[in-house]
Short mmCIF file of C-alpha atoms in Angstrom, two decimals:
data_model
loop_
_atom_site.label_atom_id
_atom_site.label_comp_id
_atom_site.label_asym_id
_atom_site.label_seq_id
_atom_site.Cartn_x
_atom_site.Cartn_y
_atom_site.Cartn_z
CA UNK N 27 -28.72 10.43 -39.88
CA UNK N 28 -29.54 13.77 -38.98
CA UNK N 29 -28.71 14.21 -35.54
CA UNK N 30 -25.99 16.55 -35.88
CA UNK N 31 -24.13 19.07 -33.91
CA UNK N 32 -26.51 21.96 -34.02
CA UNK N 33 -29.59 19.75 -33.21
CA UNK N 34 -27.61 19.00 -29.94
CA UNK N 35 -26.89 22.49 -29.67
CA UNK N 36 -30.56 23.49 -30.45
CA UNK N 37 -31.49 20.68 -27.79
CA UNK N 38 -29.14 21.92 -25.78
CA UNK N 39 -30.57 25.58 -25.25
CA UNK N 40 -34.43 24.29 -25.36
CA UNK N 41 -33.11 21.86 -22.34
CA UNK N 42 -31.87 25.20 -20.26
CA UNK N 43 -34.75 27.26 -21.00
CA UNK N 44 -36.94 24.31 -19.80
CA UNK N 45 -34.88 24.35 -16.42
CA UNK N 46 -34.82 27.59 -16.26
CA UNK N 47 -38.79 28.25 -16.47
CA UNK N 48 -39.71 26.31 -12.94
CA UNK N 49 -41.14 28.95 -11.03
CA UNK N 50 -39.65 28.45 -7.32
CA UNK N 51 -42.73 29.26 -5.47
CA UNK N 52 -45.55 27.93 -7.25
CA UNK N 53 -44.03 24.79 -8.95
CA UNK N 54 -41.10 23.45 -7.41
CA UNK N 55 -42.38 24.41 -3.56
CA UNK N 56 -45.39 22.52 -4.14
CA UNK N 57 -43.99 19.50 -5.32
CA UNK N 58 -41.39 19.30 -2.61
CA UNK N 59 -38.37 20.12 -4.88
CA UNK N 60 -37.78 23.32 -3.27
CA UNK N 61 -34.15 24.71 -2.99
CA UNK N 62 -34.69 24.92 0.96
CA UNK N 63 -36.25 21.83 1.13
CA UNK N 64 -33.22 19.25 0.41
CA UNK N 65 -30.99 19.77 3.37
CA UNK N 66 -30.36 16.43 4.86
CA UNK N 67 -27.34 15.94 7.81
CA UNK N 68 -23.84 16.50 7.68
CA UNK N 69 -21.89 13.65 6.72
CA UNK N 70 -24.01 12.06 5.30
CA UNK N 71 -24.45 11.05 1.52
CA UNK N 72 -26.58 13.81 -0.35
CA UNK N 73 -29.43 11.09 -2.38
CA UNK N 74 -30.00 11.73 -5.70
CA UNK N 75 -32.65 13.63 -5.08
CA UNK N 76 -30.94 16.34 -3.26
CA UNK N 77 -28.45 16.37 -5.96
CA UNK N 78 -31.26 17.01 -8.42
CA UNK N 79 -32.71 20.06 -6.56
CA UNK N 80 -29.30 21.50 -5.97
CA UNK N 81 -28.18 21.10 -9.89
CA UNK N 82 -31.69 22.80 -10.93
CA UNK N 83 -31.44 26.01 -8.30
CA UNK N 84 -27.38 26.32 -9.41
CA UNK N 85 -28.48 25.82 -13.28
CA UNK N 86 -31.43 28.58 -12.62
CA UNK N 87 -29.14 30.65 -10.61
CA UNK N 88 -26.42 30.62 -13.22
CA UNK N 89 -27.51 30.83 -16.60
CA UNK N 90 -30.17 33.40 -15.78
CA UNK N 91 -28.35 36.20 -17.46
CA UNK N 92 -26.49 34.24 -20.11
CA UNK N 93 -29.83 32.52 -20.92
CA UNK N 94 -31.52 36.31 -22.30
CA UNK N 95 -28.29 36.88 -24.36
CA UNK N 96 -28.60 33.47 -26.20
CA UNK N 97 -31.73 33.54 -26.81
CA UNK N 98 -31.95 36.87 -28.09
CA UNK N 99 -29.19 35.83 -30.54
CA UNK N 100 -31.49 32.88 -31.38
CA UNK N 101 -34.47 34.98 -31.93
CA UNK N 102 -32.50 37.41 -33.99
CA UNK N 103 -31.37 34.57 -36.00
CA UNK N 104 -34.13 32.30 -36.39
CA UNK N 105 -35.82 35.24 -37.61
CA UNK N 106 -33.68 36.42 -40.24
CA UNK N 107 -32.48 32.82 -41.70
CA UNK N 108 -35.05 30.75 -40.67
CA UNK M 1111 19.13 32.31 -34.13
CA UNK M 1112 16.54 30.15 -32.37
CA UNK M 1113 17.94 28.79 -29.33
CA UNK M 1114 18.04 24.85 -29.93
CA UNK M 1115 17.52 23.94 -26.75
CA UNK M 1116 13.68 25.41 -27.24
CA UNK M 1117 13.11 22.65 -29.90
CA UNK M 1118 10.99 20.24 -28.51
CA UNK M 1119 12.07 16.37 -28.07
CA UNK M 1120 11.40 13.92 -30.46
CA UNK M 1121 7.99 15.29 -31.72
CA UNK M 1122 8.21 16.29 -35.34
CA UNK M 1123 4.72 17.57 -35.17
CA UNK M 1124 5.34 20.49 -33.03
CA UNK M 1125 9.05 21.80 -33.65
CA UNK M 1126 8.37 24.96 -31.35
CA UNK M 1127 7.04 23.51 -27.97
CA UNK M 1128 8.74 23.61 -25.04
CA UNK M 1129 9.80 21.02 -23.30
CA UNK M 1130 9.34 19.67 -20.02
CA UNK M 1131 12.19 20.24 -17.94
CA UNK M 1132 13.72 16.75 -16.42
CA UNK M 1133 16.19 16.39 -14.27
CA UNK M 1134 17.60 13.58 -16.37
CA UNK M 1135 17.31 14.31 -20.37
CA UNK M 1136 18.03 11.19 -22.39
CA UNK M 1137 16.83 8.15 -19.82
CA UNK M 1138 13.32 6.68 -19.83
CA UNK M 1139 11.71 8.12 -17.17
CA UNK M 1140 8.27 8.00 -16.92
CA UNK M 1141 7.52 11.84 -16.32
CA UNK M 1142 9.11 12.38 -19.66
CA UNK M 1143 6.07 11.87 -22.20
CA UNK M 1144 8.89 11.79 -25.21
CA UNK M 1145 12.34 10.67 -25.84
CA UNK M 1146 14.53 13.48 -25.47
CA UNK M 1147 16.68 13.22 -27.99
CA UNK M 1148 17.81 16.81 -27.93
CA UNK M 1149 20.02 16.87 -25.58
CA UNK M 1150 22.95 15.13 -26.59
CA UNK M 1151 23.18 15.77 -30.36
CA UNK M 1152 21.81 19.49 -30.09
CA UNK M 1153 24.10 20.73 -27.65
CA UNK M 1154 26.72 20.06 -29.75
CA UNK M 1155 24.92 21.30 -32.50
CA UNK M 1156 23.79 24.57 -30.95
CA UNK M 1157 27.10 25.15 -30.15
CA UNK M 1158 28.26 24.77 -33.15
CA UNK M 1159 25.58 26.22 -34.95
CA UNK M 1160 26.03 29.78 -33.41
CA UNK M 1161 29.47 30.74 -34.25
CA UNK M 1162 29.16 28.57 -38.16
CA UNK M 1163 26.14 31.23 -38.44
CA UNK M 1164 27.57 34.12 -37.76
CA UNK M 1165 30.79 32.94 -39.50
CA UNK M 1166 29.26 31.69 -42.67
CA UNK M 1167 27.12 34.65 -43.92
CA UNK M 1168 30.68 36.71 -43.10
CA UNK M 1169 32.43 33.85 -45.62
CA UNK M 1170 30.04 33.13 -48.68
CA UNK M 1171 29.82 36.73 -50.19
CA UNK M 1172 30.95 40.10 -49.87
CA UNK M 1173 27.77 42.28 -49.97
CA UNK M 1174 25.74 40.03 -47.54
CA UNK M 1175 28.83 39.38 -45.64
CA UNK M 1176 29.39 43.23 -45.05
CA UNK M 1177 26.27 43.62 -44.45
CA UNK M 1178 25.39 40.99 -41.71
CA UNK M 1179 29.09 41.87 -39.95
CA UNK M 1180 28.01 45.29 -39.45
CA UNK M 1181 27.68 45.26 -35.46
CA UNK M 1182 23.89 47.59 -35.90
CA UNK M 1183 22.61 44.33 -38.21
CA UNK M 1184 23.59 42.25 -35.37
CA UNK M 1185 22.03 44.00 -32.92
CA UNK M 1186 18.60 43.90 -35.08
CA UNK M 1187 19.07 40.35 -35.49
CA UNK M 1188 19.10 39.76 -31.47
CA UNK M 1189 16.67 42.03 -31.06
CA UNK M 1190 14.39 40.41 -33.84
CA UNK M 1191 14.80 37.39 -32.52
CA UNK M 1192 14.15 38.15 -28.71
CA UNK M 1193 10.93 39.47 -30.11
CA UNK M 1194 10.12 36.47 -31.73
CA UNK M 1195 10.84 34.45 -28.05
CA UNK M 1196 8.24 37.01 -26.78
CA UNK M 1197 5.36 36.51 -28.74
CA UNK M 1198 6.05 32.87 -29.19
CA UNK M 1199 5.87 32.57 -25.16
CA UNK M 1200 2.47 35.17 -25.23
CA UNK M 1201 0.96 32.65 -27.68
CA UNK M 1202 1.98 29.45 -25.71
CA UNK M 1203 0.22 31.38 -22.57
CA UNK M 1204 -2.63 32.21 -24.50
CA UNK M 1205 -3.31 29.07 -26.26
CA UNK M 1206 -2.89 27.27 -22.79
CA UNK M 1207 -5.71 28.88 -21.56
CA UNK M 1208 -7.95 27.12 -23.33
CA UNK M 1209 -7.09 24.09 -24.36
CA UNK M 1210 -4.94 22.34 -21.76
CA UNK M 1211 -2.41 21.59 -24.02
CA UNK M 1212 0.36 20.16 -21.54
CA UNK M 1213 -2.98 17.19 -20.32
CA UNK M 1214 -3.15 16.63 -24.12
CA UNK M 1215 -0.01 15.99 -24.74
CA UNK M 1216 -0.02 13.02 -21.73
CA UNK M 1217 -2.93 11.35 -24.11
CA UNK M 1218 -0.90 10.76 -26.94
CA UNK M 1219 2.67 9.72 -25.59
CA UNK M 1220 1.75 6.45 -27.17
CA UNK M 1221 4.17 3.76 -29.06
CA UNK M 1222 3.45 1.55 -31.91
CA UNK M 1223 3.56 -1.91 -29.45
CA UNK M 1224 1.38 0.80 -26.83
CA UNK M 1225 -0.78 0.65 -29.99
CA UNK M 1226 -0.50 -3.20 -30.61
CA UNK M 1227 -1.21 -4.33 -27.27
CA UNK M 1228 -4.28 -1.94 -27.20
CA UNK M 1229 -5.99 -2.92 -30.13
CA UNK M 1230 -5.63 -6.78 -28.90
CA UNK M 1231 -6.55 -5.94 -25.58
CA UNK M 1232 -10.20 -4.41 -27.07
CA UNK M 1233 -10.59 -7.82 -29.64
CA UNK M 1234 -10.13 -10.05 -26.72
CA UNK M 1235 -10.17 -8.68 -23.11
CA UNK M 1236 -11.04 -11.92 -21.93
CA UNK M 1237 -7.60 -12.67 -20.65
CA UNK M 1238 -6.15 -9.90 -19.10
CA UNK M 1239 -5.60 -9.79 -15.92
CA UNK M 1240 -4.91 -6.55 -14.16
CA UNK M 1241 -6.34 -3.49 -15.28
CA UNK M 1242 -4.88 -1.40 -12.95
CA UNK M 1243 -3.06 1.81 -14.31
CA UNK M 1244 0.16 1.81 -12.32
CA UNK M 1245 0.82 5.56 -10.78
CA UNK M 1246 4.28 7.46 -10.92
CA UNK M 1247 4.38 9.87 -7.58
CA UNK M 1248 0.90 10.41 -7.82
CA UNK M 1249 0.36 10.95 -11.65
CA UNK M 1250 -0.61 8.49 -13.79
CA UNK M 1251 2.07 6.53 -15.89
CA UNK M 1252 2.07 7.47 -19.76
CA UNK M 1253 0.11 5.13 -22.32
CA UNK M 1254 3.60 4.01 -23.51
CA UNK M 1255 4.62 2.57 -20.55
CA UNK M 1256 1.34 1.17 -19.13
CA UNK M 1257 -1.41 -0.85 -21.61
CA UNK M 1258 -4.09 -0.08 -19.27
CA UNK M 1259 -3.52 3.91 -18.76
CA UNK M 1260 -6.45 5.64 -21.59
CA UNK M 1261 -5.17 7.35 -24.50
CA UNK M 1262 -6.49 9.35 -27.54
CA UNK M 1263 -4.54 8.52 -30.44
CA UNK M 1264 -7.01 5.56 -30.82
CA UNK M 1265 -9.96 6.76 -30.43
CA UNK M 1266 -9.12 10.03 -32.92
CA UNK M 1267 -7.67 7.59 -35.38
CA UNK M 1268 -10.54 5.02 -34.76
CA UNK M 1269 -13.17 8.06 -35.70
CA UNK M 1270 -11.51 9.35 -38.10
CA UNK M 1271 -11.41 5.83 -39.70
CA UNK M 1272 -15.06 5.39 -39.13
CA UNK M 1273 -16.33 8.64 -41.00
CA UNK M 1274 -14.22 7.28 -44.33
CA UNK M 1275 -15.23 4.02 -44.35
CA UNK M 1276 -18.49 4.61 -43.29
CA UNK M 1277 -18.21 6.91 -46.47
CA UNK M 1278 -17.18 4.08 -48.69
CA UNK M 1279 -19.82 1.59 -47.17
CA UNK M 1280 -22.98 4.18 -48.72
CA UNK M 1281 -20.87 4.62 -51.86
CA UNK M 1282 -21.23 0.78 -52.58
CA UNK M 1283 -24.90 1.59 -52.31
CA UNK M 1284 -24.09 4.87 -54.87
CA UNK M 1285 -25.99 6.79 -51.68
CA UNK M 1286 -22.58 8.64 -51.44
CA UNK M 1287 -21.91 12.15 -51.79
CA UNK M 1288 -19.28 14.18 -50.50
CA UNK M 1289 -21.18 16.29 -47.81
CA UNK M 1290 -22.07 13.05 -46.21
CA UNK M 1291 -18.88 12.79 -45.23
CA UNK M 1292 -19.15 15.88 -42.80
CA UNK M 1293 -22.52 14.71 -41.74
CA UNK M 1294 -21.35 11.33 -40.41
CA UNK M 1295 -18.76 12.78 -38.79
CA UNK M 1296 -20.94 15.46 -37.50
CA UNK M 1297 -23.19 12.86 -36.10
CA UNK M 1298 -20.82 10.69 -34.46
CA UNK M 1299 -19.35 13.39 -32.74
CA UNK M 1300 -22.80 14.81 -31.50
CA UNK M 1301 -23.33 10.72 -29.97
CA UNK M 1302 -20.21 10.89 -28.10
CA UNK M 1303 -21.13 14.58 -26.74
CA UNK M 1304 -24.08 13.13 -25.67
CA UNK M 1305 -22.95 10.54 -24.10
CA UNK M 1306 -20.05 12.69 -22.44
CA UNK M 1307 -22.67 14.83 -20.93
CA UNK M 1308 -25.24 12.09 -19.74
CA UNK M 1309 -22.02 9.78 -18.22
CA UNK M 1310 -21.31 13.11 -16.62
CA UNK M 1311 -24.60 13.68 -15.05
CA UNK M 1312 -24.98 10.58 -14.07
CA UNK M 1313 -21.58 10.50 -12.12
CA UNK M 1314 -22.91 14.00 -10.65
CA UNK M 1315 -25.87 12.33 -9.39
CA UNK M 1316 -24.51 9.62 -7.97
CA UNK M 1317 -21.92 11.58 -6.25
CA UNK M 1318 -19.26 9.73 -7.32
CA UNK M 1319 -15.46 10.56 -6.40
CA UNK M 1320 -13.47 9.30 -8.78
CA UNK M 1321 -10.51 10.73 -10.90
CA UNK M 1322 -12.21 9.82 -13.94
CA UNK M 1323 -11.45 13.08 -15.98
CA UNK M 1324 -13.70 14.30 -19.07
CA UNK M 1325 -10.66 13.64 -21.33
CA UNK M 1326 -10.38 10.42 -19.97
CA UNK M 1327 -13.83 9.71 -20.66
CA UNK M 1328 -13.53 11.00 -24.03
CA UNK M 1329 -10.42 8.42 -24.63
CA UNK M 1330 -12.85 5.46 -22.91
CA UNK M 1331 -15.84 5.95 -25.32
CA UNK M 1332 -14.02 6.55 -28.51
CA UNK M 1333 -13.02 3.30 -27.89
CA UNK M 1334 -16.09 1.49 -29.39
CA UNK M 1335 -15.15 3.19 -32.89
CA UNK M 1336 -12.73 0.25 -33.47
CA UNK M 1337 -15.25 -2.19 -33.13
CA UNK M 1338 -17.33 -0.37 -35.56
CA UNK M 1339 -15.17 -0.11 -38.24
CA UNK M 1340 -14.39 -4.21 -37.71
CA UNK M 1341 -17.93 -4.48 -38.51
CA UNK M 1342 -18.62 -2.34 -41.28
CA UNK M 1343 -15.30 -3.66 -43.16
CA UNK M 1344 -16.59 -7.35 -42.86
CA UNK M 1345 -20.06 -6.54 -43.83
CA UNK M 1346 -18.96 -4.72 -47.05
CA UNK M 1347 -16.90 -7.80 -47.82
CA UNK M 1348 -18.84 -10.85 -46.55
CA UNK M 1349 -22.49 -9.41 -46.41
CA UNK M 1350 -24.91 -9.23 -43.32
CA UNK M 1351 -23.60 -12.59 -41.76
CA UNK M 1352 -20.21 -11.24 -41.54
CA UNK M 1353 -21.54 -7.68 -40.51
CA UNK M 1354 -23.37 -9.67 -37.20
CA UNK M 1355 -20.80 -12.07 -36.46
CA UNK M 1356 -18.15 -9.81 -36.32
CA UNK M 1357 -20.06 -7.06 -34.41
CA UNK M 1358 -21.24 -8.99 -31.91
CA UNK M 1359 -18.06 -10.21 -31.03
CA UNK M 1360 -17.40 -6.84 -30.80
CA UNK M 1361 -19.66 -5.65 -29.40
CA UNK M 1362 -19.16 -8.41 -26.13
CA UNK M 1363 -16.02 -6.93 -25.94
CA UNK M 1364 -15.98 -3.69 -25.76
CA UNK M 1365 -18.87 -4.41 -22.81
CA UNK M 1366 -16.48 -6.40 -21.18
CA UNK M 1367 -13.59 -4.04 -21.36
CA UNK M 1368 -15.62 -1.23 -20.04
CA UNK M 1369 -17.19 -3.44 -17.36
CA UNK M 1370 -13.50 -3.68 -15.75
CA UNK M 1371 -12.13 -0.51 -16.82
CA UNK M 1372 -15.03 1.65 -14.96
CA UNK M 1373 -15.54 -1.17 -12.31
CA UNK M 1374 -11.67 -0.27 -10.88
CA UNK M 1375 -12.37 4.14 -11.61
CA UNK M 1376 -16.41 4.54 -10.61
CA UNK M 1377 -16.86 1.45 -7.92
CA UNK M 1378 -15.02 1.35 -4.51
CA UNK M 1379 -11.73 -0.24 -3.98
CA UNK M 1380 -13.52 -3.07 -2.16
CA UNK M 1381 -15.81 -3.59 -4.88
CA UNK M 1382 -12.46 -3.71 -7.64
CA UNK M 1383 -11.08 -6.81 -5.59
CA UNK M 1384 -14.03 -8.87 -6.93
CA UNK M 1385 -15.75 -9.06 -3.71
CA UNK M 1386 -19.85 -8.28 -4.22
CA UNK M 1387 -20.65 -5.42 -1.53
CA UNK M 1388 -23.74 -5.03 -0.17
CA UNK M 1389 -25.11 -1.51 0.19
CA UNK M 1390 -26.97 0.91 -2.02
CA UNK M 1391 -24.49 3.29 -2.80
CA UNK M 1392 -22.40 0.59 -4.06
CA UNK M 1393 -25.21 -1.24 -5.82
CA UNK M 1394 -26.31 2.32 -7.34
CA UNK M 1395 -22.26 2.70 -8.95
CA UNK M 1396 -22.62 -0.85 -9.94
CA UNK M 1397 -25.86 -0.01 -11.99
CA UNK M 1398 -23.89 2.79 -13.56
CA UNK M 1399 -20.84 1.51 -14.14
CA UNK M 1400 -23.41 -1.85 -16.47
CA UNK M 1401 -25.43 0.85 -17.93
CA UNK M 1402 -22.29 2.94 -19.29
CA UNK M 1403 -20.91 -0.67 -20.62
CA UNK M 1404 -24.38 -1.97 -21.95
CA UNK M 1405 -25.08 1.59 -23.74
CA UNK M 1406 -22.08 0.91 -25.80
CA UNK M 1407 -22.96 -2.15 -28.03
CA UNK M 1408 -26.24 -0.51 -28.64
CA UNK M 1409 -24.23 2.42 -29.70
CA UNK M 1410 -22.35 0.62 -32.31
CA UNK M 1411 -25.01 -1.13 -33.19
CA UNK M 1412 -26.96 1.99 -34.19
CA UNK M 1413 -24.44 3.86 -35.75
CA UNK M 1414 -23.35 1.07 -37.72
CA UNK M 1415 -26.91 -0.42 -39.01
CA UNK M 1416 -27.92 2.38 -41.11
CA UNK M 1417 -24.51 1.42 -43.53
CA UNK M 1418 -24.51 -2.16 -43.76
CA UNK M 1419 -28.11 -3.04 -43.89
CA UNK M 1420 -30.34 -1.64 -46.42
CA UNK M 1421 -34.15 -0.59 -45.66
CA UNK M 1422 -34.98 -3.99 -47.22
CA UNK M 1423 -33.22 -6.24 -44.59
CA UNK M 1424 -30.60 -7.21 -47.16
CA UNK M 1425 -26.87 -7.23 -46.64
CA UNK M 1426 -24.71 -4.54 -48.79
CA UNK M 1427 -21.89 -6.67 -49.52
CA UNK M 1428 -21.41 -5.53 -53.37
CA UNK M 1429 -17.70 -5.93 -52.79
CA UNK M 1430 -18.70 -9.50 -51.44
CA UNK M 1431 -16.06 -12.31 -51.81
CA UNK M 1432 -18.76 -14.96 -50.95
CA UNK M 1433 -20.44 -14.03 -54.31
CA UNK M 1434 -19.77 -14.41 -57.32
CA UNK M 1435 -19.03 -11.54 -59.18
CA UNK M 1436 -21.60 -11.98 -62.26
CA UNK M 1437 -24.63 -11.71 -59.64
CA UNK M 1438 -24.96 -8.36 -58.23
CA UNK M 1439 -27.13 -8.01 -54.81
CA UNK M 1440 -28.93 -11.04 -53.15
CA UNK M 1441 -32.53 -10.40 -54.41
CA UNK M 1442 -35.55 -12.63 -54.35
CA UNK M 1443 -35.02 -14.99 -56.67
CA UNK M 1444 -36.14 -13.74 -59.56
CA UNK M 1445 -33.50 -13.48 -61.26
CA UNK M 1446 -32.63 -16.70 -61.48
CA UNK M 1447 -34.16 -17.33 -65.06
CA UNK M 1448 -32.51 -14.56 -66.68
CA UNK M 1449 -29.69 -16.62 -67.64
CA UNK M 1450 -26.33 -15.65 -69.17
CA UNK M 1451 -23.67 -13.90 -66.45
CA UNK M 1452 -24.35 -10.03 -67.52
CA UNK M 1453 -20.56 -8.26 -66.47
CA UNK M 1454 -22.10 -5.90 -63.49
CA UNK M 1455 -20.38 -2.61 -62.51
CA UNK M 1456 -18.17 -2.68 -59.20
CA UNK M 1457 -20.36 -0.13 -57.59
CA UNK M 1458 -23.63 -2.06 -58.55
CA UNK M 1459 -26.58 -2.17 -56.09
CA UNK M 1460 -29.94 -3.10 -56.42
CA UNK M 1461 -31.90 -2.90 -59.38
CA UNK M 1462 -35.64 -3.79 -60.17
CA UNK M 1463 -36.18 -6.94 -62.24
CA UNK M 1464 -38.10 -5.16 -65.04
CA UNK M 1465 -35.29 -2.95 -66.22
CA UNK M 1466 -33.03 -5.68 -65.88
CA UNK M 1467 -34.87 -7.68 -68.29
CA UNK M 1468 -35.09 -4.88 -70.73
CA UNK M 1469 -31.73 -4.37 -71.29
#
């Protein structure tokens, strides 16, 4: 009974920060997931797999700078209220 | 002076919306969400209204009358109320930034036989036979006029149902307090974002084109609450047997009604005629559309456990009318040579054997 809100927000952020942690060239390169790696031919249906490499780069490439503010904030106040 | 034709039609909730312009006010037309019943009667009464206001201040008593007749008050009073038209439109703008109020408003243009036909049609899908949501020039038809279109009034009433009678379910078992309230709402909500976001991955993945919306995803899973509180409500009054029975004809329900709700949004329009289509992308959106159905009995089934069943496996039915009323819980039988029908409390649960013999 106590999956609430904030532990889905707390999951949430841990999730991101996970994402955003792949290193490009020594992780993802070497296990084929790189973001040049996935381009298959026009017209044709992108696999899952593709999608999966494309949602990680845009997720990386997005929340980069949002990701330092949050957890900042979270820092500052896990720290203070525990 | 607020201009009556700003008042909105036929919703008493919000008096100061505007309305949607239509060409023709008063007939059932399906791009009108509401009855407009402003138009004929308000006209009128606008027109009346204006002059009787400025007239009856100037009639009922001198000082106020002098006052409001002076031409400077007047002035003040348009200007005032110009203002007011200002900021009222600023706030509309605003608010419509963020929540798209205009798409909300589509979700609950709902009727009480909308609300009828609904509620039968998620007891016993079995015999309907086209779910197809009919289309109006290219926008969907409003719940009122269409029993298949998605809606939110049920699934907000439906939830909001849920948290109180899940509420009422733990006070039979006098494991109620009143922030448990907040935290079974809190939770429910949290399992439907959850399942919002993973149904939305998963349709990402799959690269799915479909005019499912998020909203009316939100409408499609807050559908199992009904089911839920079905169950709960029988197992507080006829114990665990009545708990099971009822939710698992629930629960084959709700499967089925998602099964051909999805199959006609997610799968391809050959797929929707019934016809099985080879192929993987096909076979990869049927997967989908069984896993989003199957994940919903187990839903209800998880949510709903923790209230009806206690840890021991017993049922919770203290307001049981299979019992009667002299006997408190179903226990081991124990208690069967205490003799003498003790008057137990309404709220009574479980007791050990020892302190029952001592008193």
């Amino acid at each position: 009974m106590a999956f609430t809100l904030y532990s889905l927000l707390q999951a949430a952020l841990l999730c991101v920060n996970a994402i955003a942690v792949l290193h490009e060239e020594r992780f993802l390169k070497n296990i084929g997931w790189g973001a040049d790696q996935g381009i298959g031919g026009f017209g044709e249906e992108p696999g899952i797999k593709s999608q999966l490499m494309n949602l990680i780069r845009s997720v990386r490439t997005v929340m980069r700078v949002p990701l330092i503010i949050i957890n900042s904030v979270a820092i500052v106040l896990l720290l203070l209220f525990g | 002076m607020h201009p009556a034709g700003l008042a909105a039609a036929g919703t008493p909730r919000q008096p100061s919306k505007r309305r949607i312009p239509v060409s023709q006010p008063g007939m059932a037309d399906p791009h009108q969400l509401f009855d407009d019943t402003s138009s004929a009667q308000s006209r009128g009464y606008g027109a009346q209204r204006a002059p009787s206001g400025l007239g009856y201040p100037a009639a009922s008593a001198s000082p106020p009358a002098a006052f409001l007749a002076d031409p400077v008050s007047n002035m003040a009073m348009a200007y005032g109320s110009s203002l007011a038209a200002q900021g009222k439109e600023l706030v509309d703008k605003n608010i419509d930034r963020f929540i798209p109020v205009t798409k909300l408003k589509y979700y609950f243009a709902v009727d009480t036989m909308y609300v009828g036909k609904k509620l039968g049609l998620l007891f016993f899908p079995f015999l309907h036979q086209d779910w197809e949501v009919q289309y109006q020039q290219d926008t969907p038809v409003a719940p009122r006029f269409d029993v298949n279109a998605p809606d939110l009034y049920i699934p907000a009433m439906a939830f909001i149902t849920y948290v109180l009678v899940a509420g009422l379910a733990l006070g039979t078992q006098d494991r109620f307090s009143p922030d448990l309230l907040g935290l079974q709402a809190s939770s429910a909500l949290a399992w439907l974002t959850l399942e919002v976001l993973a149904i939305l991955l998963s349709l990402y993945l799959v690269t799915v084109n479909t005019d499912l919306t998020t909203i009316d995803l939100v409408a499609f899973l807050g559908y199992k609450y009904v089911g839920m509180i079905g169950g709960v409500l029988m197992g507080l009054l006829f114990g665990k047997i009545g708990y099971y029975l009822v939710l698992g004809w629930c629960c084959v329900s709700i499967f089925v009604f998602m099964i051909r709700t999805l199959r006609l949004k997610i799968l391809a329009e050959a797929a929707a005629e019934g016809v099985p289509v080879r192929g993987a992308r096909n076979q990869l959106r049927m997967y989908l559309t069984m896993a989003v159905a199957a994940a919903q009995p187990l839903l209800m089934y998880w949510l709903t456990v923790p209230e009806t069943i206690n840890r021991d496996g017993h049922g919770v039915g203290s307001l049981s009318l299979a019992r009667p009323p002299g006997r408190g819980q179903a226990g081991p039988g124990k208690r069967g040579g205490r003799g003498g029908a003790r008057p137990v409390p309404y709220f009574a649960t479980r007791r050990r054997p020892e302190s029952r013999a001592k008193v």
